[in-house]
Short mmCIF file of C-alpha atoms and ligand atoms in Angstrom, two decimals:
data_model
loop_
_atom_site.label_atom_id
_atom_site.label_comp_id
_atom_site.label_asym_id
_atom_site.label_seq_id
_atom_site.Cartn_x
_atom_site.Cartn_y
_atom_site.Cartn_z
CA MET A 1 -7.96 10.84 -22.26
CA LYS A 2 -8.86 13.63 -20.62
CA THR A 3 -8.99 12.28 -17.07
CA ARG A 4 -10.95 15.06 -14.36
CA ILE A 5 -9.92 15.87 -10.87
CA VAL A 6 -12.55 16.58 -8.02
CA GLU A 7 -12.18 18.10 -4.95
CA ILE A 8 -14.46 15.46 -2.12
CA GLU A 9 -14.48 16.40 1.80
CA GLU A 10 -14.55 13.27 3.69
CA GLU A 11 -17.08 15.01 6.02
CA HIS A 12 -19.24 16.65 3.47
CA ILE A 13 -19.60 14.08 0.59
CA ASP A 14 -21.12 15.90 -2.50
CA GLN A 15 -23.67 13.64 -3.66
CA GLU A 16 -23.67 14.25 -6.76
CA THR A 17 -20.35 14.11 -7.66
CA ILE A 18 -20.16 10.19 -6.61
CA ARG A 19 -23.19 9.97 -8.61
CA GLU A 20 -20.78 10.44 -11.52
CA ALA A 21 -18.04 9.10 -10.70
CA GLY A 22 -20.36 5.85 -9.59
CA GLU A 23 -21.49 6.22 -13.05
CA ILE A 24 -17.76 5.93 -14.29
CA ILE A 25 -17.26 2.45 -13.00
CA ARG A 26 -21.10 1.61 -14.08
CA SER A 27 -20.43 1.94 -17.65
CA GLY A 28 -17.06 0.37 -17.70
CA GLY A 29 -14.31 3.29 -17.02
CA LEU A 30 -12.00 4.18 -13.97
CA VAL A 31 -11.83 6.44 -11.23
CA ALA A 32 -8.68 6.89 -8.57
CA PHE A 33 -10.40 7.29 -4.82
CA PRO A 34 -8.80 7.95 -1.20
CA THR A 35 -9.07 5.44 1.20
CA GLU A 36 -8.42 5.39 4.83
CA THR A 37 -4.38 3.48 3.77
CA VAL A 38 -3.47 4.59 0.32
CA TYR A 39 -5.59 6.03 -3.00
CA GLY A 40 -7.35 3.28 -5.19
CA LEU A 41 -7.95 3.20 -8.89
CA GLY A 42 -11.18 1.56 -9.11
CA GLY A 43 -12.77 0.15 -11.80
CA ASP A 44 -16.06 -2.38 -11.85
CA ALA A 45 -15.01 -5.51 -10.07
CA LEU A 46 -17.50 -7.71 -11.91
CA ASN A 47 -16.59 -6.61 -15.38
CA PRO A 48 -13.39 -8.20 -16.71
CA ALA A 49 -13.06 -5.65 -19.19
CA SER A 50 -12.51 -3.33 -16.53
CA SER A 51 -9.89 -5.21 -14.68
CA ARG A 52 -8.39 -5.47 -18.06
CA LYS A 53 -8.25 -1.28 -18.24
CA ILE A 54 -6.79 -1.62 -15.02
CA TYR A 55 -4.07 -3.55 -15.42
CA GLU A 56 -3.17 -1.22 -18.79
CA ALA A 57 -3.49 1.95 -16.65
CA LYS A 58 -1.16 1.19 -13.97
CA GLY A 59 1.49 -1.06 -16.31
CA ARG A 60 0.75 -4.12 -13.82
CA PRO A 61 1.34 -8.29 -14.50
CA SER A 62 -2.15 -9.74 -15.15
CA ASP A 63 -1.50 -12.24 -13.24
CA ASN A 64 -1.00 -9.86 -10.03
CA PRO A 65 -4.78 -10.15 -8.54
CA LEU A 66 -7.20 -7.08 -7.51
CA ILE A 67 -8.64 -6.55 -4.47
CA VAL A 68 -12.36 -6.31 -4.22
CA HIS A 69 -13.87 -3.41 -2.72
CA ILE A 70 -17.12 -3.47 -0.78
CA ALA A 71 -19.24 -0.92 1.51
CA LYS A 72 -21.18 -3.04 3.72
CA TRP A 73 -21.17 -6.55 4.70
CA GLU A 74 -24.17 -7.99 2.96
CA ALA A 75 -22.57 -7.58 -0.43
CA LEU A 76 -19.89 -9.95 0.31
CA SER A 77 -22.26 -13.27 0.10
CA ALA A 78 -22.16 -12.82 -3.81
CA ILE A 79 -18.66 -12.39 -4.10
CA VAL A 80 -17.80 -16.07 -2.10
CA LYS A 81 -18.63 -19.74 -1.91
CA ASN A 82 -18.15 -19.53 1.79
CA ILE A 83 -18.07 -17.43 4.58
CA PRO A 84 -15.63 -18.92 7.11
CA GLU A 85 -16.16 -18.39 11.43
CA GLU A 86 -12.97 -16.26 11.17
CA ALA A 87 -14.08 -14.31 8.43
CA VAL A 88 -17.19 -13.44 10.11
CA ARG A 89 -15.26 -12.52 13.54
CA LEU A 90 -12.46 -10.73 12.21
CA ALA A 91 -15.24 -8.32 10.11
CA GLN A 92 -17.27 -7.42 13.64
CA VAL A 93 -13.58 -6.48 15.09
CA TYR A 94 -12.20 -4.74 12.11
CA TRP A 95 -14.51 -3.77 8.72
CA PRO A 96 -14.79 -1.39 7.85
CA GLY A 97 -10.66 -0.97 8.20
CA PRO A 98 -7.88 -1.96 6.86
CA LEU A 99 -7.65 -5.14 6.76
CA THR A 100 -7.67 -7.59 4.08
CA MET A 101 -9.34 -11.31 3.32
CA ILE A 102 -8.91 -14.20 1.26
CA LEU A 103 -11.96 -16.45 0.40
CA GLU A 104 -12.66 -18.68 -2.45
CA LYS A 105 -14.33 -16.79 -4.90
CA SER A 106 -17.90 -17.14 -6.38
CA ASP A 107 -17.97 -17.48 -10.03
CA LEU A 108 -19.82 -14.01 -9.97
CA VAL A 109 -16.28 -12.78 -9.95
CA PRO A 110 -14.28 -12.93 -13.06
CA ALA A 111 -10.78 -14.65 -13.81
CA GLU A 112 -9.82 -11.01 -15.14
CA THR A 113 -10.31 -9.28 -10.95
CA THR A 114 -8.54 -12.48 -9.43
CA GLY A 115 -5.60 -13.19 -11.97
CA GLY A 116 -6.80 -16.48 -12.56
CA LEU A 117 -6.80 -17.54 -8.92
CA ASN A 118 -10.31 -19.45 -7.28
CA THR A 119 -9.53 -16.77 -4.05
CA VAL A 120 -10.64 -13.66 -4.08
CA ALA A 121 -9.65 -10.85 -1.85
CA VAL A 122 -11.91 -8.82 -0.06
CA ARG A 123 -12.18 -5.46 1.85
CA MET A 124 -14.69 -2.95 2.89
CA PRO A 125 -12.53 0.28 3.49
CA SER A 126 -13.11 2.92 6.56
CA HIS A 127 -13.24 6.14 4.58
CA LYS A 128 -16.25 7.43 4.15
CA THR A 129 -15.94 9.01 0.45
CA ALA A 130 -14.89 5.42 -0.58
CA LEU A 131 -17.72 4.00 1.00
CA ALA A 132 -20.48 6.09 -0.73
CA PHE A 133 -18.53 5.79 -3.99
CA ILE A 134 -18.31 2.05 -3.79
CA GLU A 135 -22.21 1.68 -3.71
CA ALA A 136 -22.80 4.67 -6.37
CA ALA A 137 -20.07 2.30 -8.06
CA GLY A 138 -22.67 -1.06 -7.84
CA GLY A 139 -20.98 -2.65 -4.59
CA TYR A 140 -17.92 -4.05 -6.32
CA VAL A 141 -14.90 -2.08 -7.16
CA ALA A 142 -11.74 -4.03 -8.08
CA ALA A 143 -9.03 -1.55 -7.25
CA PRO A 144 -5.43 -1.83 -6.71
CA SER A 145 -3.02 1.23 -5.07
CA ALA A 146 -3.63 4.26 -7.52
CA ASN A 147 0.32 4.16 -9.18
CA ARG A 148 1.95 2.72 -11.38
CA SER A 149 3.34 -0.28 -11.13
CA GLY A 150 7.16 -0.15 -9.32
CA ARG A 151 5.98 3.12 -7.88
CA PRO A 152 5.19 3.80 -3.97
CA SER A 153 1.19 3.57 -3.67
CA PRO A 154 0.04 6.95 -3.24
CA THR A 155 -0.81 8.87 -0.15
CA LEU A 156 -2.00 12.75 -2.12
CA ALA A 157 -3.95 12.37 -5.22
CA ARG A 158 -1.23 15.18 -6.64
CA TYR A 159 0.68 11.81 -6.58
CA VAL A 160 -2.47 9.68 -8.45
CA SER A 161 -2.34 12.69 -11.10
CA GLN A 162 1.40 12.41 -11.51
CA ASP A 163 1.10 8.23 -11.96
CA LEU A 164 -2.20 8.30 -14.47
CA ALA A 165 -3.41 11.33 -15.67
CA GLY A 166 -4.38 10.89 -19.19
CA ARG A 167 -4.91 6.80 -18.68
CA ILE A 168 -7.98 7.44 -16.38
CA GLU A 169 -11.05 8.83 -16.28
CA MET A 170 -11.39 10.33 -13.04
CA ILE A 171 -9.32 11.45 -9.34
CA ILE A 172 -11.21 12.41 -6.50
CA ASP A 173 -8.78 14.39 -4.62
CA GLY A 174 -9.77 13.34 -0.68
CA GLY A 175 -6.68 15.32 0.38
CA ASP A 176 -4.39 13.48 2.28
CA VAL A 177 -4.79 9.53 3.92
CA GLU A 178 -4.95 8.83 7.49
CA LEU A 179 -2.63 5.77 7.26
CA GLY A 180 -0.25 5.51 4.42
CA LEU A 181 0.22 1.52 4.31
CA GLU A 182 -1.43 -0.73 2.29
CA SER A 183 -4.22 -3.16 3.79
CA THR A 184 -2.90 -6.01 6.19
CA ILE A 185 -4.32 -9.22 4.01
CA VAL A 186 -4.87 -12.27 5.66
CA ASP A 187 -5.94 -15.68 4.29
CA LEU A 188 -8.30 -17.98 5.41
CA THR A 189 -9.01 -20.46 2.96
CA ALA A 190 -5.59 -22.61 4.34
CA GLY A 191 -6.47 -23.85 7.59
CA THR A 192 -4.40 -21.87 9.46
CA PRO A 193 -5.25 -18.00 8.47
CA VAL A 194 -1.68 -16.51 7.68
CA ILE A 195 -0.92 -13.27 7.01
CA LEU A 196 0.62 -12.36 3.31
CA ARG A 197 1.10 -8.83 3.70
CA PRO A 198 1.91 -7.39 7.11
CA GLY A 199 -0.25 -3.92 7.97
CA TYR A 200 -1.74 -1.97 10.30
CA ILE A 201 -3.97 -4.87 11.73
CA THR A 202 -0.86 -6.53 13.21
CA ARG A 203 -0.37 -10.11 13.76
CA VAL A 204 -1.14 -9.62 17.90
CA MET A 205 -4.42 -8.28 16.80
CA LEU A 206 -5.30 -10.42 14.60
CA GLU A 207 -4.51 -13.65 16.93
CA SER A 208 -6.50 -11.69 19.48
CA THR A 209 -9.34 -12.09 17.71
CA LEU A 210 -8.85 -15.82 15.90
CA GLY A 211 -6.20 -17.78 18.47
CA ARG A 212 -3.12 -19.31 15.82
CA VAL A 213 -2.43 -16.72 13.14
CA GLU A 214 0.59 -17.49 10.90
CA GLU A 215 2.91 -15.42 9.09
CA ASP A 216 4.09 -16.05 5.03
CA VAL A 217 8.16 -16.56 5.50
CA THR A 218 8.73 -13.54 2.76
CA ILE A 219 7.22 -11.05 4.62
CA LEU A 220 10.87 -9.99 6.27
CA CYS A 221 13.05 -11.95 4.59
CA ASP A 222 13.77 -12.42 0.69
CA ASP A 223 16.15 -15.70 0.21
CA SER A 224 13.71 -18.42 1.77
CA GLY A 225 13.62 -19.53 -1.87
CA GLN A 226 9.80 -19.59 -1.60
CA ALA A 227 7.30 -17.83 -3.39
CA PRO A 228 4.94 -15.42 -1.24
CA LYS A 229 1.77 -16.00 -1.38
CA ALA A 230 0.70 -12.96 -2.68
CA PRO A 231 1.31 -12.25 -6.24
CA GLY A 232 1.92 -8.99 -5.93
CA MET A 233 4.42 -9.35 -3.10
CA LYS A 234 7.42 -10.98 -5.86
CA TYR A 235 7.90 -7.42 -7.44
CA ARG A 236 9.75 -5.48 -6.46
CA HIS A 237 7.58 -2.32 -5.22
CA TYR A 238 7.79 1.42 -4.23
CA ALA A 239 11.32 1.29 -5.47
CA PRO A 240 12.42 5.14 -5.24
CA LYS A 241 15.08 6.10 -8.62
CA GLY A 242 17.91 6.52 -5.89
CA GLU A 243 19.69 3.44 -4.71
CA LEU A 244 18.64 3.51 -1.43
CA THR A 245 20.46 1.23 1.18
CA ILE A 246 19.02 0.39 4.82
CA ILE A 247 22.19 0.69 7.69
CA SER A 248 21.45 -1.42 11.20
CA GLY A 249 22.97 -1.40 14.17
CA PRO A 250 24.24 1.22 17.18
CA GLN A 251 23.13 4.28 16.68
CA GLN A 252 26.18 6.10 16.75
CA ALA A 253 28.31 4.32 14.34
CA VAL A 254 24.83 3.62 11.87
CA THR A 255 25.07 8.22 11.49
CA ASP A 256 28.96 7.67 11.87
CA TYR A 257 28.92 5.23 9.04
CA ILE A 258 26.58 7.00 6.66
CA ASN A 259 28.25 10.33 7.06
CA ALA A 260 31.40 9.00 5.79
CA GLN A 261 29.41 7.24 2.82
CA LEU A 262 27.70 10.44 1.91
CA ASP A 263 31.26 12.48 2.65
CA ARG A 264 32.42 10.14 -0.59
CA TYR A 265 29.29 10.76 -2.96
CA ARG A 266 29.83 14.32 -2.28
CA THR A 267 32.88 14.19 -3.73
CA GLU A 268 31.70 12.25 -6.68
CA ASN A 269 28.82 15.13 -6.86
CA LYS A 270 26.09 12.50 -6.57
CA LYS A 271 23.27 13.77 -4.61
CA THR A 272 22.40 12.29 -1.25
CA GLY A 273 19.09 11.79 0.77
CA VAL A 274 18.95 10.32 4.20
CA ILE A 275 15.75 8.84 6.05
CA ALA A 276 16.14 9.10 9.67
CA SER A 277 14.18 9.26 13.03
CA GLU A 278 13.37 12.38 14.43
CA ALA A 279 15.98 12.28 17.02
CA THR A 280 18.75 11.99 14.73
CA VAL A 281 18.31 13.34 11.50
CA SER A 282 19.76 16.67 12.30
CA ALA A 283 23.36 14.76 12.64
CA TYR A 284 23.17 13.84 8.97
CA ARG A 285 25.51 15.77 6.19
CA ALA A 286 23.10 14.84 3.56
CA ASP A 287 21.63 17.15 0.36
CA VAL A 288 18.06 16.16 1.80
CA CYS A 289 17.71 14.68 5.17
CA LYS A 290 13.73 13.75 5.69
CA ASN A 291 12.73 12.67 9.32
CA GLY A 292 10.59 10.02 9.79
CA GLY A 293 9.30 10.82 12.89
CA SER A 294 9.98 9.81 16.54
CA ARG A 295 10.56 6.05 17.21
CA GLN A 296 8.21 5.60 20.20
CA ASP A 297 5.53 6.24 17.44
CA GLU A 298 5.78 3.89 15.08
CA SER A 299 2.76 4.92 12.87
CA ALA A 300 4.44 7.94 12.14
CA LEU A 301 6.77 6.34 9.33
CA ALA A 302 4.37 5.00 8.25
CA ARG A 303 2.35 7.55 7.50
CA ARG A 304 4.78 9.54 5.75
CA LEU A 305 7.28 6.46 4.30
CA TYR A 306 5.71 6.40 0.41
CA ARG A 307 5.90 10.49 0.34
CA ILE A 308 9.47 10.24 1.40
CA LEU A 309 10.28 8.28 -1.40
CA ARG A 310 8.72 10.39 -4.13
CA GLU A 311 10.19 13.70 -2.51
CA PHE A 312 13.78 11.72 -3.16
CA ASP A 313 12.81 11.16 -6.57
CA ASP A 314 11.14 14.64 -7.12
CA GLU A 315 14.35 15.84 -5.94
CA ASP A 316 16.44 14.16 -8.29
CA VAL A 317 18.22 12.41 -5.11
CA GLU A 318 20.98 9.83 -6.17
CA ILE A 319 22.54 8.17 -3.08
CA ILE A 320 19.66 7.34 -0.38
CA TYR A 321 20.86 5.72 3.22
CA ALA A 322 17.99 4.81 5.53
CA GLU A 323 18.14 3.82 9.43
CA SER A 324 16.12 0.39 10.17
CA PHE A 325 13.36 0.82 11.74
CA GLU A 326 11.98 -2.45 12.75
CA GLY A 327 8.99 -2.47 15.64
CA ALA A 328 6.87 -4.76 17.14
CA GLY A 329 3.25 -3.46 15.94
CA VAL A 330 3.03 -1.12 12.98
CA GLY A 331 6.63 -1.01 12.60
CA GLN A 332 7.02 -4.55 11.09
CA ALA A 333 4.47 -3.35 8.32
CA VAL A 334 6.97 -0.10 8.10
CA MET A 335 10.03 -2.51 7.45
CA ASN A 336 8.60 -4.29 4.90
CA ARG A 337 7.92 -2.14 2.78
CA LEU A 338 11.24 -0.12 3.45
CA LEU A 339 13.29 -3.56 2.76
CA LYS A 340 11.27 -3.78 -0.25
CA ALA A 341 12.03 -0.09 -1.59
CA ALA A 342 16.08 -0.73 -0.83
CA GLY A 343 15.43 -4.20 -3.50
CA HIS A 344 16.87 -6.01 0.15
CA ARG A 345 19.95 -3.76 0.55
CA VAL A 346 20.89 -3.94 3.94
CA THR A 347 24.48 -3.35 5.75
CA GLU A 348 24.56 -4.34 9.43
CA LEU A 349 27.10 -2.87 11.50
CA LYS A 350 28.69 -4.35 14.97
O1 LIG B 1 -4.82 -0.84 1.77
C1 LIG B 1 -5.08 -1.27 0.46
O2 LIG B 1 -5.14 -2.70 0.43
C2 LIG B 1 -5.04 -0.71 -0.77
C3 LIG B 1 -6.17 0.27 -0.74
C4 LIG B 1 -6.42 0.83 -2.57
O3 LIG B 1 -7.87 -0.61 -0.59
N1 LIG B 1 -4.78 -1.42 -2.01
C5 LIG B 1 -3.53 -2.49 -2.87
O4 LIG B 1 -3.85 -3.00 -3.39
O5 LIG B 1 -2.70 -2.01 -1.77
P1 LIG B 1 -2.67 -3.80 -4.48
O6 LIG B 1 -3.27 -4.62 -5.23
O7 LIG B 1 -1.81 -3.08 -4.54
O8 LIG B 1 -2.22 -4.61 -3.63
C6 LIG B 1 -2.78 -5.97 -3.34
C7 LIG B 1 -1.87 -7.06 -2.84
C8 LIG B 1 -1.16 -7.58 -4.06
O9 LIG B 1 -0.03 -7.69 -3.20
C9 LIG B 1 -1.96 -9.20 -4.67
O10 LIG B 1 -1.28 -10.02 -4.76
C10 LIG B 1 -2.49 -9.35 -3.46
O11 LIG B 1 -3.16 -8.22 -2.30
N2 LIG B 1 -3.74 -10.30 -3.65
C11 LIG B 1 -5.10 -10.32 -4.12
N3 LIG B 1 -6.05 -10.94 -4.41
C12 LIG B 1 -5.53 -11.94 -3.72
C13 LIG B 1 -5.71 -13.75 -4.09
N4 LIG B 1 -6.71 -13.92 -3.84
N5 LIG B 1 -4.36 -14.41 -2.79
C14 LIG B 1 -3.39 -13.69 -2.48
N6 LIG B 1 -2.78 -12.28 -3.17
C15 LIG B 1 -4.12 -12.09 -3.41
MG1 LIG B 2 0.16 -1.34 -4.97
#
């Protein structure tokens, strides 16, 4: 299959191209499109054959459910059994935006789209091209991140093309995404709302709207022995090809330790990389040093993390060290993704 790549500017949406993209979805094909979080791989959420195609194109296990993207609030009632009060309040504050809600699904949503679950994940993205595309596609677009399974989520159309060219009908190139991390997922089907995947909308933000909100225990540690409630969170994700280790502790100890490791790997002719903050990045002796941005701005690394991981792959870096980037807000989501990328390999220094 030849994949058509079209450019659409969010501020000057070409309606004819959007109509063509929508037509591909309506006739059972797949189109990758930009959202404010990451690029999505879209198919008709109400067509079981489309969902099967999405799994196949991504190389993704079919027990891992898809998020259904809608463009207007009125679209929600047809795909869910009931709309809880919490969903109404969250939508008023955070939709359109980087928040996904888990709700009881209606019979309209095929089991293929939800990985056999009785619940459905729903999100209304804020990206204008995404909204126009969803409308043109019939109103319900199932879309996982537009990467091959196990690769970092794409923040540029170029990365979608690297992973999916030849496997899907069209890629809408909308340039760089705004946020760079996937949406926050909150489960509203189990009494107290539970965060299944952290993101830009933090626990504090959700609690200011809803009152008490819990977090799935598997979010930051993987030794809980429990299975994550978002099936996708159990898979090793976002993994770069090189071996990534996070080093935490007092800054000077971290820098000295990493440099000693880098020197050792250099004698073995291994290509090395580092992810460090803006303030410390120049202190490292790695072959490839990546600036994760200022520690004062937790969203800086969120925006560039996936791109950095892909660049390490493109440059064939074999050994990667990252400083730890814990934080109270978005920093928690960043650390969650970094830990997954590292397969939870962390060395803590005193
Ligand atoms: O920002 C985003 O959410 C992006 C853009 C494209 O919208 N999409 C995205 O989709 O990240 P994906 O498929 O890569 O991640 C969806 C996550 C998976 O971990 C999946 O297991 C979980 O959502 N999920 C989907 N439906 C679910 C359900 N009914 N119950 C629990 N978890 C669910
Ligand atoms: Mg994904």
